[in-house]
Structures are given as structure tokens and as C-alpha cells.
Amino acid sequence: MTTAYQTIRVRFQEPVCFIQFYRPEDNNTINDLLLTECTQALRQYQDVATVFVLEGLPEVFCFGADFKAATGDGEKLGPEPLYDLWMQLATGPFISVAHVRGKTNAGGIGFVAACDIVIADDSAQFSLSELLFGLLPACVMPFLVRRIGFQKAQYLTLMTRPVSVQQAHAWGLVDAFDSQSDALLRTHLLRLRYLSRQGIQRYKRLMHALYDLSQSRSLAIDANREVFSDRDNLQRIERYVKTGLFPWESEP
């Protein structure tokens, strides 16, 4: 069961499948290929794995959408595959665990909020920067509100600045953190190995019925399409890609 991937690294240690985002040259940002490969990996291993662990790099977990891909030419998949991937993490017949180190921004928060358990090290930071460019974390919000509540999700969105792992833990975005997060993750996985596949499936089915994320899908996708089709927003993104300047900054 080996597949060559370009944007992720996958290893299976029964009953745990580890999926590592691996785009070091692009700050572990999300492009269409990463979405496709993550979806393929989940499908490939979900019949043999009871736990999936998402990991990034030591400095960055996932920094959101790849703006270079967003402003480039060519056909794009759109927001549906991203929302559906997060839906699979949230409702699939397995336990999903995010192991977060370093920076997490924008769509990276979506991966975190979609997972059943979030483990972090003390370097972890969490931010939603979309409104700085006139965008919205539209697809993130149903998962984030489910996890930390309306007002905390709103504050994180409106302030656009990173919060520390300590604050994220107090809000419930992070379940446990430690300076030695690898050891903390191993401790959790040793316990999660005891859970039966049938028990996990029944539990996830119940939780999905209690909070049905599919009800927010069309609203979130429509909002995402609206902001990414706005010409002014696309100009702000393109300028940032070319110059590294935020919309309110003047060119020297």
C-alpha cells in the first residue's frame, strides 16, 4: 500500500496513519494537489487505520491557501474539495488528530478545527488573516464555531493576529500541549489504540448527527466563491504575492 505523493508524506504504523504536509518551499500552504493527495491518502488507509495523525513541519503546520496558485492561470478545483476533506476528518470512521508545531493560519485552522483531537507544542500559534485581504474564512467557520464557539471564532477572525498555544488551549482549540509534543502525541496514541473500529464508527456517526456540518456546506462555499471572485480582493492578493506588502502598506 505505497503511493508516491508530491505534497504530503504518508507512513502507516498499524493502526495509525501519519499524514505530513510537506511543501517546505511554500510554507506548507494549500493547493489543489495537496487537497487531492490528502483525500487519496484518507481513502487508501481508512479501512486499515483507526487513527489518522496530521502533521506539518517544525516551523509551520499549515499556513492556509497558496496565494500563488489562487492568482495563477488554469482551472481550479474550487472550495468544495477543501470543505469535503475537512468533513471527512470531522465525520469519517476514524479518530483524527492534529499535531501542531509552529504557525497555523487561515485554512490551516480549518484542518485543526476539523480534527477530533489537537495536540500542540509550545511554539504553536494560530491566526485567521483572511479579512486583511478582504477575504473570509468562510469554509473554516462551521468547523471552528463547532469547536470553540461563536464569539471566540469571531474574535479570532476580526483581530487577524496570532494567538499563542496557551490562549488556544484556554479557548478549546487545542486539547493538550507540551514542549515535548512528540512524547505527548505518543501518550495519546497509546490510549487511542485501545478503541475498536466499530466503537469509533458509532461514536462519530452520533456526533455528526448532533452537529451536522453538511448543513453549512453550501453557505460556506458560496461565501468563499464570492470573495475569491472579487476583483479588488484578487488585486490585493496578487500585489502581496509580487511584493510581500499588505494592502495598507505603500511601496517604497
XYZ file of C-alpha atoms in Angstrom, residues 88-214:
127
model
C -14.129 13.605 6.198
C -11.715 14.403 9.035
C -14.605 15.508 11.249
C -17.066 12.714 10.456
C -15.064 9.818 8.972
C -14.978 6.383 10.682
C -11.680 7.048 12.444
C -10.138 9.337 15.058
C -8.415 12.366 13.506
C -5.562 14.011 15.412
C -3.768 17.254 14.518
C -0.188 17.544 15.785
C 0.599 21.252 15.528
C 4.012 22.850 15.736
C 4.857 26.399 14.722
C 2.498 28.628 12.747
C -1.031 27.786 11.644
C -3.019 30.305 9.635
C -6.267 30.613 7.686
C -7.101 27.275 6.035
C -4.624 25.606 8.359
C -7.055 26.431 11.153
C -9.673 24.503 9.205
C -7.576 21.334 9.382
C -7.073 21.858 13.112
C -10.730 22.573 13.881
C -11.914 19.602 11.818
C -9.838 17.097 13.801
C -11.197 15.214 16.806
C -8.122 15.856 18.958
C -5.499 18.612 18.730
C -2.027 18.196 20.236
C 0.488 21.058 20.055
C 3.916 22.094 21.210
C 4.611 25.355 22.982
C 5.736 27.086 19.771
C 2.300 26.766 18.155
C 0.487 29.922 17.031
C -2.944 30.235 15.445
C -4.328 33.019 13.240
C -7.012 33.889 10.698
C -5.632 36.559 8.364
C -8.298 36.492 5.644
C -10.011 39.811 6.403
C -6.716 41.647 5.869
C -7.203 40.926 2.158
C -10.977 41.344 2.080
C -11.465 37.593 2.222
C -13.459 35.473 4.690
C -12.595 32.226 6.497
C -15.924 31.021 5.114
C -15.215 27.295 4.952
C -13.301 27.354 8.235
C -16.093 28.888 10.304
C -18.537 25.952 10.599
C -15.733 23.760 11.950
C -14.230 26.473 14.145
C -17.559 27.557 15.667
C -18.343 23.916 16.392
C -15.072 23.618 18.264
C -14.635 26.896 20.189
C -17.965 28.716 19.946
C -19.283 31.711 18.020
C -17.681 34.613 19.895
C -14.167 33.198 20.149
C -14.242 32.314 16.442
C -15.465 35.826 15.706
C -12.702 37.431 17.793
C -10.013 35.360 16.075
C -11.438 36.350 12.676
C -11.808 40.066 13.337
C -8.474 40.612 15.093
C -6.499 38.746 12.368
C -3.481 38.390 14.663
C -1.904 35.192 16.016
C -2.830 33.806 19.405
C -0.494 31.683 21.492
C -0.902 27.998 22.198
C -1.816 28.922 25.767
C -4.721 31.069 24.551
C -5.775 28.444 22.010
C -5.807 25.846 24.781
C -7.909 28.063 27.027
C -10.397 28.507 24.167
C -10.574 24.768 23.454
C -8.915 24.879 20.026
C -6.013 22.854 21.458
C -6.713 19.894 23.734
C -3.220 19.406 25.162
C 0.215 20.965 24.635
C 3.745 20.478 25.884
C 7.283 21.478 24.980
C 7.808 17.808 24.075
C 4.785 17.384 21.838
C 6.148 14.219 20.199
C 6.070 12.464 23.561
C 2.632 13.912 24.286
C 1.362 12.591 20.955
C 2.748 9.110 21.646
C 0.970 9.049 25.008
C -2.348 9.857 23.319
C -1.839 7.314 20.551
C -1.080 4.562 23.055
C -4.504 5.168 24.578
C -6.369 5.608 21.286
C -5.101 2.214 20.073
C -7.495 0.536 22.519
C -10.598 1.866 20.750
C -12.398 -0.567 18.464
C -13.244 0.331 14.881
C -16.943 -0.331 15.482
C -16.996 1.844 18.587
C -15.296 4.702 16.747
C -17.694 4.460 13.812
C -20.755 4.560 16.051
C -19.401 7.467 18.070
C -18.527 9.548 15.006
C -21.945 8.840 13.489
C -23.632 10.107 16.655
C -21.520 13.262 16.822
C -22.220 14.045 13.178
C -25.946 13.718 13.836
C -25.687 16.082 16.809
C -23.817 18.727 14.782
C -24.402 18.280 11.059
C -21.633 20.169 9.238
C -23.211 19.403 5.866
